[in-house]
């Protein structure tokens, strides 16, 4: 079955489906009523100790899968007790009664869809293809059941990945990227895409993604980065991504050049996902990740969540010799790490400084930390509500840095003792 044939059939099906239940299909659901995990209207809303409310079935599945964090905030949960949100439950029930949303929208059978497929040939124009893809995007955006339907539709994922690998028109590529982004979290989809891109006839998958990252809209760039992150779920897929030199350089360029926080967030999450192996870290360092992250951290306009991911990626880079060398040779990096103390990613910042100064005895980093008033900030971290291992690393750092002050002719030592006497560790 050709891509145009399947897309034509789906377009016909969507048109009929929308006519059958158009009013229910396009009802706007208040965001407060949607579960942050399933994105569906909550049937039994319950709240965690973080104050975030989820549908009971979704959050129970999350917790029973071994997670100990709040999915929305990623805070570690001191308690997994679920408290029913009765007020929200009543509001949702009233809204459901008003909009009759408890009734399922009609869905044709697979046999009906096959009838639509058989009525179409592959002589449609390029304009028609874009129109079909746009309709499918609209359909997939509405609700999770629609996305599940498309993911389960025999051959659909394979067809759109095939089109992505063969088409060069930006509008078509962006629409397919949007569809993939909507479907990639559905059960089994990322595994199917992963399997497809290893075939020889799908070798243009990564060049197409790179083309969108370079020339696409901000939204399509974010979606491309999220797709790459989802695909980086095993060593082989991470290796394949890292083999694409244009792809890595483009991702780093987006972090350094664009000013869209959501794009930075998606790209950094992608880089963190692919950078766990020894070779991956070395490749990222070769492409200048240390300098890019340092400049982003030193930018006063960088959001806290972005800074945290920058520090996480720097922490990963510092675990290889190339990364440590780059950090040592770049004074901006040590200054950025000191700036991250007590602000964002404290544990990662402390870990990198501890590794550089205490484990590897890097004098260049030590001297920069001293000049940036790092001892005072490290002492403040020790007095905060930090983990035991962080406090231990801080203690060792203070000793090494103060020894550095003494060996450097007392540079700054009196100033530190005067200004930090009230927060000295016991």
CSV table of C-alpha atoms in Angstrom, one decimal:
chain,number,residue,atom,x,y,z
A,1,UNK,CA,0.0,0.0,0.0
A,2,UNK,CA,1.4,3.4,-1.0
A,3,UNK,CA,1.7,6.3,1.4
A,4,UNK,CA,-0.8,8.4,-0.5
A,5,UNK,CA,-3.3,5.6,-0.7
A,6,UNK,CA,-3.2,5.1,3.1
A,7,UNK,CA,-3.3,8.8,3.8
A,8,UNK,CA,-6.2,9.3,1.4
A,9,UNK,CA,-8.1,6.5,3.2
A,10,UNK,CA,-7.5,8.0,6.6
A,11,UNK,CA,-8.5,11.4,5.3
A,12,UNK,CA,-11.8,10.0,4.1
A,13,UNK,CA,-12.3,8.2,7.4
A,14,UNK,CA,-11.6,11.4,9.4
A,15,UNK,CA,-14.0,13.4,7.4
A,16,UNK,CA,-16.8,10.9,8.0
A,17,UNK,CA,-15.8,10.5,11.7
A,18,UNK,CA,-15.9,14.2,12.2
A,19,UNK,CA,-19.4,14.5,10.7
A,20,UNK,CA,-20.6,11.7,12.9
A,21,UNK,CA,-19.4,13.3,16.1
A,22,UNK,CA,-18.1,16.8,15.3
A,23,UNK,CA,-19.7,18.5,18.3
A,24,UNK,CA,-18.2,16.2,20.8
A,25,UNK,CA,-14.8,15.9,19.0
A,26,UNK,CA,-14.0,19.6,19.2
A,27,UNK,CA,-15.2,20.4,22.8
A,28,UNK,CA,-12.5,22.3,24.6
A,29,UNK,CA,-11.7,20.5,27.9
A,30,UNK,CA,-10.5,22.8,30.7
A,31,UNK,CA,-6.8,22.0,31.3
A,32,UNK,CA,-7.6,21.8,35.1
A,33,UNK,CA,-9.8,18.7,34.3
A,34,UNK,CA,-7.1,16.8,32.4
A,35,UNK,CA,-4.7,14.4,34.1
A,36,UNK,CA,-1.1,15.6,33.6
A,37,UNK,CA,-0.1,12.0,32.7
A,38,UNK,CA,-2.9,10.7,30.4
A,39,UNK,CA,-4.1,14.1,29.3
A,40,UNK,CA,-7.7,12.7,29.6
A,41,UNK,CA,-10.5,14.1,31.7
A,42,UNK,CA,-10.0,12.7,35.2
A,43,UNK,CA,-12.6,10.3,36.5
A,44,UNK,CA,-11.1,10.0,40.0
A,45,UNK,CA,-8.9,13.0,40.8
A,46,UNK,CA,-6.4,12.5,43.6
A,47,UNK,CA,-3.6,14.8,44.9
A,48,UNK,CA,0.0,14.0,45.9
A,49,UNK,CA,1.8,15.7,48.7
A,50,UNK,CA,3.3,18.1,46.1
A,51,UNK,CA,-0.2,19.5,45.5
A,52,UNK,CA,-0.5,18.2,41.9
A,53,UNK,CA,-3.7,16.3,41.0
A,54,UNK,CA,-3.8,13.2,38.8
A,55,UNK,CA,-6.3,10.6,37.8
A,56,UNK,CA,-6.1,7.8,40.3
A,57,UNK,CA,-5.4,5.0,37.7
A,58,UNK,CA,-2.6,7.0,36.0
A,59,UNK,CA,-0.7,8.0,39.1
A,60,UNK,CA,-1.1,4.5,40.7
A,61,UNK,CA,0.4,3.0,37.5
A,62,UNK,CA,3.3,5.5,37.7
A,63,UNK,CA,4.0,4.7,41.4
A,64,UNK,CA,3.6,1.0,41.0
A,65,UNK,CA,6.1,1.1,38.1
A,66,UNK,CA,8.8,2.0,40.7
A,67,UNK,CA,8.9,5.8,40.5
A,68,UNK,CA,9.2,7.8,43.7
A,69,UNK,CA,8.8,11.3,42.1
A,70,UNK,CA,5.9,13.5,41.2
A,71,UNK,CA,5.6,13.3,37.4
A,72,UNK,CA,4.8,17.0,36.9
A,73,UNK,CA,7.4,18.5,39.2
A,74,UNK,CA,9.9,15.5,39.4
A,75,UNK,CA,10.2,16.2,43.2
A,76,UNK,CA,11.1,13.1,45.3
A,77,UNK,CA,7.9,12.1,47.2
A,78,UNK,CA,8.3,11.9,51.0
A,79,UNK,CA,4.9,10.2,51.0
A,80,UNK,CA,3.0,8.4,48.3
A,81,UNK,CA,-0.4,8.9,50.0
A,82,UNK,CA,-3.2,9.9,47.6
A,83,UNK,CA,-5.8,12.3,48.8
A,84,UNK,CA,-9.1,12.4,46.8
A,85,UNK,CA,-9.8,15.9,45.4
A,86,UNK,CA,-13.5,15.9,46.0
A,87,UNK,CA,-14.1,19.5,45.0
A,88,UNK,CA,-12.5,19.0,41.6
A,89,UNK,CA,-14.3,15.7,41.2
A,90,UNK,CA,-17.7,17.5,41.6
A,91,UNK,CA,-16.7,20.2,39.1
A,92,UNK,CA,-15.7,17.6,36.5
A,93,UNK,CA,-18.9,15.7,37.0
A,94,UNK,CA,-20.9,18.9,36.5
A,95,UNK,CA,-18.9,19.7,33.3
A,96,UNK,CA,-19.4,16.2,32.0
A,97,UNK,CA,-23.2,16.4,32.6
A,98,UNK,CA,-23.4,19.7,30.8
A,99,UNK,CA,-21.4,18.6,27.7
A,100,UNK,CA,-22.5,14.9,27.6
A,101,UNK,CA,-18.9,14.0,27.3
A,102,UNK,CA,-19.4,10.7,29.1
A,103,UNK,CA,-20.7,9.2,25.9
A,104,UNK,CA,-18.2,7.8,23.5
A,105,UNK,CA,-17.8,9.3,20.1
A,106,UNK,CA,-18.7,6.7,17.3
A,107,UNK,CA,-15.7,4.9,15.8
A,108,UNK,CA,-15.9,2.8,12.7
A,109,UNK,CA,-14.5,-0.7,12.5
A,110,UNK,CA,-11.3,-1.7,10.8
A,111,UNK,CA,-13.4,-3.3,8.0
A,112,UNK,CA,-15.0,0.1,7.4
A,113,UNK,CA,-11.6,1.8,7.2
A,114,UNK,CA,-10.5,-0.8,4.7
A,115,UNK,CA,-13.4,0.0,2.5
A,116,UNK,CA,-12.3,3.7,2.4
A,117,UNK,CA,-8.7,2.6,1.5
A,118,UNK,CA,-9.9,0.5,-1.5
A,119,UNK,CA,-11.8,3.6,-2.9
A,120,UNK,CA,-8.7,5.7,-3.4
A,121,UNK,CA,-5.8,5.5,-5.8
A,122,UNK,CA,-2.4,7.2,-5.5
A,123,UNK,CA,-2.9,10.0,-8.1
A,124,UNK,CA,-3.5,12.7,-5.5
A,125,UNK,CA,-1.6,15.9,-5.8
A,126,UNK,CA,1.0,17.3,-3.3
A,127,UNK,CA,-1.6,19.8,-2.0
A,128,UNK,CA,-3.8,16.8,-1.2
A,129,UNK,CA,-1.1,15.1,0.8
A,130,UNK,CA,-0.6,18.2,2.9
A,131,UNK,CA,-4.3,18.5,3.5
A,132,UNK,CA,-4.5,14.8,4.6
A,133,UNK,CA,-1.6,15.2,7.0
A,134,UNK,CA,-3.1,18.4,8.5
A,135,UNK,CA,-6.4,16.6,9.1
A,136,UNK,CA,-4.6,13.7,10.8
A,137,UNK,CA,-2.7,16.2,13.0
A,138,UNK,CA,-6.0,17.8,14.0
A,139,UNK,CA,-7.5,14.4,14.8
A,140,UNK,CA,-4.5,13.3,16.8
A,141,UNK,CA,-4.4,16.5,18.9
A,142,UNK,CA,-7.9,16.1,20.3
A,143,UNK,CA,-7.6,13.1,22.7
A,144,UNK,CA,-5.5,10.2,23.6
A,145,UNK,CA,-8.0,7.7,22.2
A,146,UNK,CA,-7.5,9.2,18.8
A,147,UNK,CA,-3.7,8.9,19.1
A,148,UNK,CA,-4.1,5.3,20.2
A,149,UNK,CA,-6.3,4.6,17.2
A,150,UNK,CA,-3.7,5.9,14.8
A,151,UNK,CA,-0.9,4.1,16.5
A,152,UNK,CA,-2.8,0.8,16.3
A,153,UNK,CA,-3.9,1.4,12.6
A,154,UNK,CA,-2.1,-1.3,10.7
A,155,UNK,CA,0.8,0.2,8.7
A,156,UNK,CA,0.2,3.8,9.6
A,157,UNK,CA,3.4,4.5,11.6
A,158,UNK,CA,5.4,2.7,8.9
A,159,UNK,CA,3.9,4.8,6.1
A,160,UNK,CA,4.5,8.2,7.8
A,161,UNK,CA,8.1,7.3,8.7
A,162,UNK,CA,8.5,6.3,5.0
A,163,UNK,CA,7.2,9.6,3.8
A,164,UNK,CA,9.5,11.4,6.3
A,165,UNK,CA,12.5,9.6,4.8
A,166,UNK,CA,11.5,10.3,1.1
A,167,UNK,CA,10.0,13.8,1.2
A,168,UNK,CA,12.0,17.1,1.1
A,169,UNK,CA,9.2,19.6,1.3
A,170,UNK,CA,9.4,21.4,4.6
A,171,UNK,CA,5.6,21.7,5.1
A,172,UNK,CA,5.2,17.9,4.7
A,173,UNK,CA,8.1,17.1,6.9
A,174,UNK,CA,6.8,19.4,9.7
A,175,UNK,CA,3.4,17.8,9.6
A,176,UNK,CA,4.8,14.3,9.8
A,177,UNK,CA,7.1,15.3,12.7
A,178,UNK,CA,4.1,16.7,14.5
A,179,UNK,CA,2.2,13.4,14.0
A,180,UNK,CA,5.2,11.4,15.2
A,181,UNK,CA,5.6,13.6,18.2
A,182,UNK,CA,1.9,13.1,19.1
A,183,UNK,CA,2.2,9.3,18.7
A,184,UNK,CA,5.7,8.5,19.9
A,185,UNK,CA,4.6,8.0,23.5
A,186,UNK,CA,1.9,5.5,22.6
A,187,UNK,CA,2.8,1.9,23.5
A,188,UNK,CA,5.1,0.3,21.0
A,189,UNK,CA,5.4,3.2,18.6
A,190,UNK,CA,9.0,4.3,19.5
A,191,UNK,CA,10.1,0.6,19.2
A,192,UNK,CA,8.5,0.4,15.7
A,193,UNK,CA,10.1,3.6,14.6
A,194,UNK,CA,13.5,2.5,16.0
A,195,UNK,CA,13.2,-0.8,14.1
A,196,UNK,CA,12.3,1.1,10.9
A,197,UNK,CA,15.2,3.5,10.8
A,198,UNK,CA,17.7,0.7,10.9
A,199,UNK,CA,16.6,-0.5,7.5
A,200,UNK,CA,18.6,0.6,4.5
A,201,UNK,CA,15.5,2.2,2.8
A,202,UNK,CA,14.9,4.4,5.9
A,203,UNK,CA,18.5,5.8,6.0
A,204,UNK,CA,17.3,9.3,5.3
A,205,UNK,CA,15.4,9.5,8.7
A,206,UNK,CA,18.2,11.5,10.5
A,207,UNK,CA,19.0,13.8,7.6
A,208,UNK,CA,15.3,14.7,7.4
A,209,UNK,CA,15.2,15.4,11.2
A,210,UNK,CA,18.4,17.5,10.8
A,211,UNK,CA,16.8,19.5,7.9
A,212,UNK,CA,13.8,20.4,10.1
A,213,UNK,CA,16.1,21.3,13.0
A,214,UNK,CA,18.0,23.6,10.7
A,215,UNK,CA,15.2,25.2,8.7
A,216,UNK,CA,11.9,24.4,10.4
A,217,UNK,CA,9.6,26.4,12.8
A,218,UNK,CA,10.3,26.6,16.5
A,219,UNK,CA,7.5,24.1,17.2
A,220,UNK,CA,8.8,21.6,14.7
A,221,UNK,CA,12.3,21.9,16.1
A,222,UNK,CA,11.0,21.2,19.6
A,223,UNK,CA,9.1,18.2,18.3
A,224,UNK,CA,12.1,16.9,16.5
A,225,UNK,CA,14.2,17.0,19.6
A,226,UNK,CA,11.5,15.2,21.6
A,227,UNK,CA,11.3,12.5,19.0
A,228,UNK,CA,15.1,12.0,19.2
A,229,UNK,CA,15.0,11.8,23.0
A,230,UNK,CA,12.2,9.2,22.8
A,231,UNK,CA,14.2,7.1,20.3
A,232,UNK,CA,17.4,7.2,22.5
A,233,UNK,CA,16.1,4.3,24.7
A,234,UNK,CA,19.0,1.8,24.2
A,235,UNK,CA,22.7,1.8,23.5
A,236,UNK,CA,22.3,1.1,19.8
A,237,UNK,CA,19.9,4.0,19.1
A,238,UNK,CA,22.1,6.4,21.0
A,239,UNK,CA,25.0,5.3,18.9
A,240,UNK,CA,23.1,5.9,15.7
A,241,UNK,CA,22.1,9.4,16.8
A,242,UNK,CA,25.7,10.2,17.8
A,243,UNK,CA,27.0,9.1,14.4
A,244,UNK,CA,25.1,11.9,12.8
A,245,UNK,CA,27.7,14.7,13.1
A,246,UNK,CA,25.4,17.3,11.5
A,247,UNK,CA,22.7,16.4,14.0
A,248,UNK,CA,24.9,16.9,17.1
A,249,UNK,CA,26.3,20.2,15.9
A,250,UNK,CA,22.8,21.4,15.0
A,251,UNK,CA,21.4,20.5,18.5
A,252,UNK,CA,24.3,22.4,20.2
A,253,UNK,CA,23.8,25.3,17.8
A,254,UNK,CA,20.2,25.6,18.9
A,255,UNK,CA,21.1,25.8,22.6
A,256,UNK,CA,23.6,28.6,21.9
A,257,UNK,CA,21.8,30.6,19.3
A,258,UNK,CA,18.0,30.4,19.8
A,259,UNK,CA,16.3,32.2,22.6
A,260,UNK,CA,13.3,29.9,23.0
A,261,UNK,CA,13.3,28.3,26.5
A,262,UNK,CA,11.0,25.4,25.4
A,263,UNK,CA,13.3,24.6,22.6
A,264,UNK,CA,16.3,24.7,24.9
A,265,UNK,CA,14.5,22.4,27.3
A,266,UNK,CA,13.7,19.8,24.6
A,267,UNK,CA,17.2,19.9,23.1
A,268,UNK,CA,19.0,19.6,26.4
A,269,UNK,CA,16.8,16.7,27.4
A,270,UNK,CA,17.7,15.0,24.2
A,271,UNK,CA,21.4,15.6,24.7
A,272,UNK,CA,21.2,14.2,28.3
A,273,UNK,CA,19.5,11.1,26.9
A,274,UNK,CA,22.1,10.3,24.3
A,275,UNK,CA,25.2,11.2,26.4
A,276,UNK,CA,25.6,8.3,28.8
A,277,UNK,CA,28.3,6.3,27.0
A,278,UNK,CA,32.1,7.1,27.1
A,279,UNK,CA,32.2,7.8,23.4
A,280,UNK,CA,29.1,10.0,23.5
A,281,UNK,CA,30.6,12.3,26.1
A,282,UNK,CA,33.8,12.6,24.1
A,283,UNK,CA,31.8,13.5,21.0
A,284,UNK,CA,29.8,16.1,22.7
A,285,UNK,CA,32.9,17.7,24.2
A,286,UNK,CA,34.5,17.7,20.7
A,287,UNK,CA,31.6,19.7,19.4
A,288,UNK,CA,32.0,22.3,22.1
A,289,UNK,CA,29.3,21.4,24.7
A,290,UNK,CA,31.3,22.8,27.6
A,291,UNK,CA,31.6,26.3,26.1
A,292,UNK,CA,27.9,26.3,24.9
A,293,UNK,CA,26.6,25.2,28.4
A,294,UNK,CA,28.9,27.7,30.2
A,295,UNK,CA,27.6,30.6,28.1
A,296,UNK,CA,24.0,29.6,28.6
A,297,UNK,CA,24.6,29.3,32.4
A,298,UNK,CA,26.2,32.8,32.5
A,299,UNK,CA,23.3,34.3,30.6
A,300,UNK,CA,21.1,36.1,33.3
A,301,UNK,CA,18.0,35.4,31.1
A,302,UNK,CA,18.4,31.6,31.3
A,303,UNK,CA,15.4,30.0,33.1
A,304,UNK,CA,16.1,28.0,36.3
A,305,UNK,CA,14.9,24.7,34.7
A,306,UNK,CA,17.2,25.2,31.7
A,307,UNK,CA,20.1,26.0,34.0
A,308,UNK,CA,19.5,22.7,35.9
A,309,UNK,CA,19.7,20.7,32.7
A,310,UNK,CA,22.9,22.6,31.6
A,311,UNK,CA,24.5,21.6,35.0
A,312,UNK,CA,23.3,18.0,34.6
A,313,UNK,CA,24.9,17.8,31.1
A,314,UNK,CA,28.1,19.4,32.4
A,315,UNK,CA,28.2,16.8,35.2
A,316,UNK,CA,27.9,14.1,32.7
A,317,UNK,CA,30.7,15.6,30.5
A,318,UNK,CA,33.0,15.9,33.5
A,319,UNK,CA,33.1,12.1,34.0
A,320,UNK,CA,35.4,11.7,30.9
A,321,UNK,CA,38.9,13.0,30.5
A,322,UNK,CA,38.0,15.2,27.5
A,323,UNK,CA,35.3,16.9,29.5
A,324,UNK,CA,37.5,17.6,32.4
A,325,UNK,CA,40.2,19.0,30.2
A,326,UNK,CA,37.6,21.3,28.5
A,327,UNK,CA,36.3,22.5,31.9
A,328,UNK,CA,39.8,23.2,33.1
A,329,UNK,CA,40.7,25.2,30.0
A,330,UNK,CA,37.6,27.3,30.1
A,331,UNK,CA,37.5,29.7,33.1
A,332,UNK,CA,33.9,30.6,32.2
A,333,UNK,CA,32.8,27.1,33.1
A,334,UNK,CA,34.1,27.2,36.6
A,335,UNK,CA,32.5,30.6,37.1
A,336,UNK,CA,29.2,29.2,35.8
A,337,UNK,CA,29.4,26.3,38.2
A,338,UNK,CA,30.0,28.6,41.1
A,339,UNK,CA,27.0,30.7,39.9
A,340,UNK,CA,24.9,27.5,39.9
A,341,UNK,CA,25.4,26.9,43.6
A,342,UNK,CA,22.3,27.7,45.7
A,343,UNK,CA,20.4,28.5,42.4
A,344,UNK,CA,19.9,25.6,40.2
A,345,UNK,CA,21.3,22.0,40.0
A,346,UNK,CA,23.2,22.5,43.2
A,347,UNK,CA,24.1,18.8,43.5
A,348,UNK,CA,25.5,18.6,39.9
A,349,UNK,CA,27.4,21.9,40.4
A,350,UNK,CA,29.0,20.6,43.6
A,351,UNK,CA,29.8,17.2,42.1
A,352,UNK,CA,31.7,18.8,39.2
A,353,UNK,CA,33.6,21.2,41.4
A,354,UNK,CA,34.4,18.4,43.8
A,355,UNK,CA,35.6,16.1,41.1
A,356,UNK,CA,37.8,18.8,39.5
A,357,UNK,CA,39.3,20.3,42.7
A,358,UNK,CA,39.4,17.3,45.1
A,359,UNK,CA,39.6,14.2,43.0
A,360,UNK,CA,41.7,15.5,40.1
A,361,UNK,CA,43.4,18.4,41.8
A,362,UNK,CA,42.8,20.9,39.0
A,363,UNK,CA,44.5,24.1,40.1
A,364,UNK,CA,43.0,26.2,37.3
A,365,UNK,CA,39.4,25.4,38.4
A,366,UNK,CA,40.4,25.9,42.0
A,367,UNK,CA,41.8,29.3,41.4
A,368,UNK,CA,38.7,30.4,39.5
A,369,UNK,CA,36.4,29.2,42.3
A,370,UNK,CA,38.4,31.1,44.9
A,371,UNK,CA,38.3,34.3,42.8
A,372,UNK,CA,34.5,33.9,42.4
A,373,UNK,CA,33.9,33.8,46.1
A,374,UNK,CA,33.2,30.1,45.8
A,375,UNK,CA,34.1,29.2,49.4
A,376,UNK,CA,31.3,31.4,50.8
A,377,UNK,CA,28.8,29.9,48.5
A,378,UNK,CA,29.9,26.3,49.3
A,379,UNK,CA,29.6,27.1,53.0
A,380,UNK,CA,26.1,28.3,52.4
A,381,UNK,CA,25.2,25.1,50.6
A,382,UNK,CA,26.5,23.2,53.6
A,383,UNK,CA,24.1,25.1,55.8
A,384,UNK,CA,21.2,24.4,53.5
A,385,UNK,CA,18.9,21.4,53.5
A,386,UNK,CA,21.2,19.4,51.2
A,387,UNK,CA,21.8,15.7,50.9
A,388,UNK,CA,24.5,14.1,53.1
A,389,UNK,CA,26.7,13.3,50.1
A,390,UNK,CA,26.5,16.9,48.9
A,391,UNK,CA,27.4,18.2,52.4
A,392,UNK,CA,30.4,15.8,52.5
A,393,UNK,CA,31.6,17.0,49.1
A,394,UNK,CA,31.3,20.6,50.2
A,395,UNK,CA,33.3,19.9,53.3
A,396,UNK,CA,36.2,18.5,51.2
A,397,UNK,CA,35.9,21.4,48.8
A,398,UNK,CA,36.2,23.9,51.5
A,399,UNK,CA,39.3,22.3,52.8
A,400,UNK,CA,41.0,22.1,49.4
A,401,UNK,CA,40.0,25.7,48.5
A,402,UNK,CA,41.2,27.1,51.8
A,403,UNK,CA,44.5,25.2,51.4
A,404,UNK,CA,44.7,26.7,47.9
A,405,UNK,CA,44.2,30.2,49.4
A,406,UNK,CA,47.1,29.6,51.9
A,407,UNK,CA,49.4,28.2,49.2
A,408,UNK,CA,48.6,31.1,47.0
A,409,UNK,CA,50.0,33.6,49.5
A,410,UNK,CA,46.8,34.0,51.5
A,411,UNK,CA,44.8,35.3,48.5
A,412,UNK,CA,41.3,36.0,49.8
A,413,UNK,CA,41.7,33.9,53.0
A,414,UNK,CA,41.1,36.7,55.4
A,415,UNK,CA,38.1,37.9,53.5
A,416,UNK,CA,36.6,34.4,53.6
A,417,UNK,CA,37.2,34.0,57.4
A,418,UNK,CA,35.7,37.4,58.1
A,419,UNK,CA,32.6,37.0,56.0
A,420,UNK,CA,31.8,33.4,56.7
A,421,UNK,CA,32.5,33.0,60.4
A,422,UNK,CA,28.8,32.8,61.2
A,423,UNK,CA,28.2,29.9,58.8
A,424,UNK,CA,31.3,27.8,59.4
A,425,UNK,CA,30.6,24.1,59.5
A,426,UNK,CA,30.6,22.4,62.9
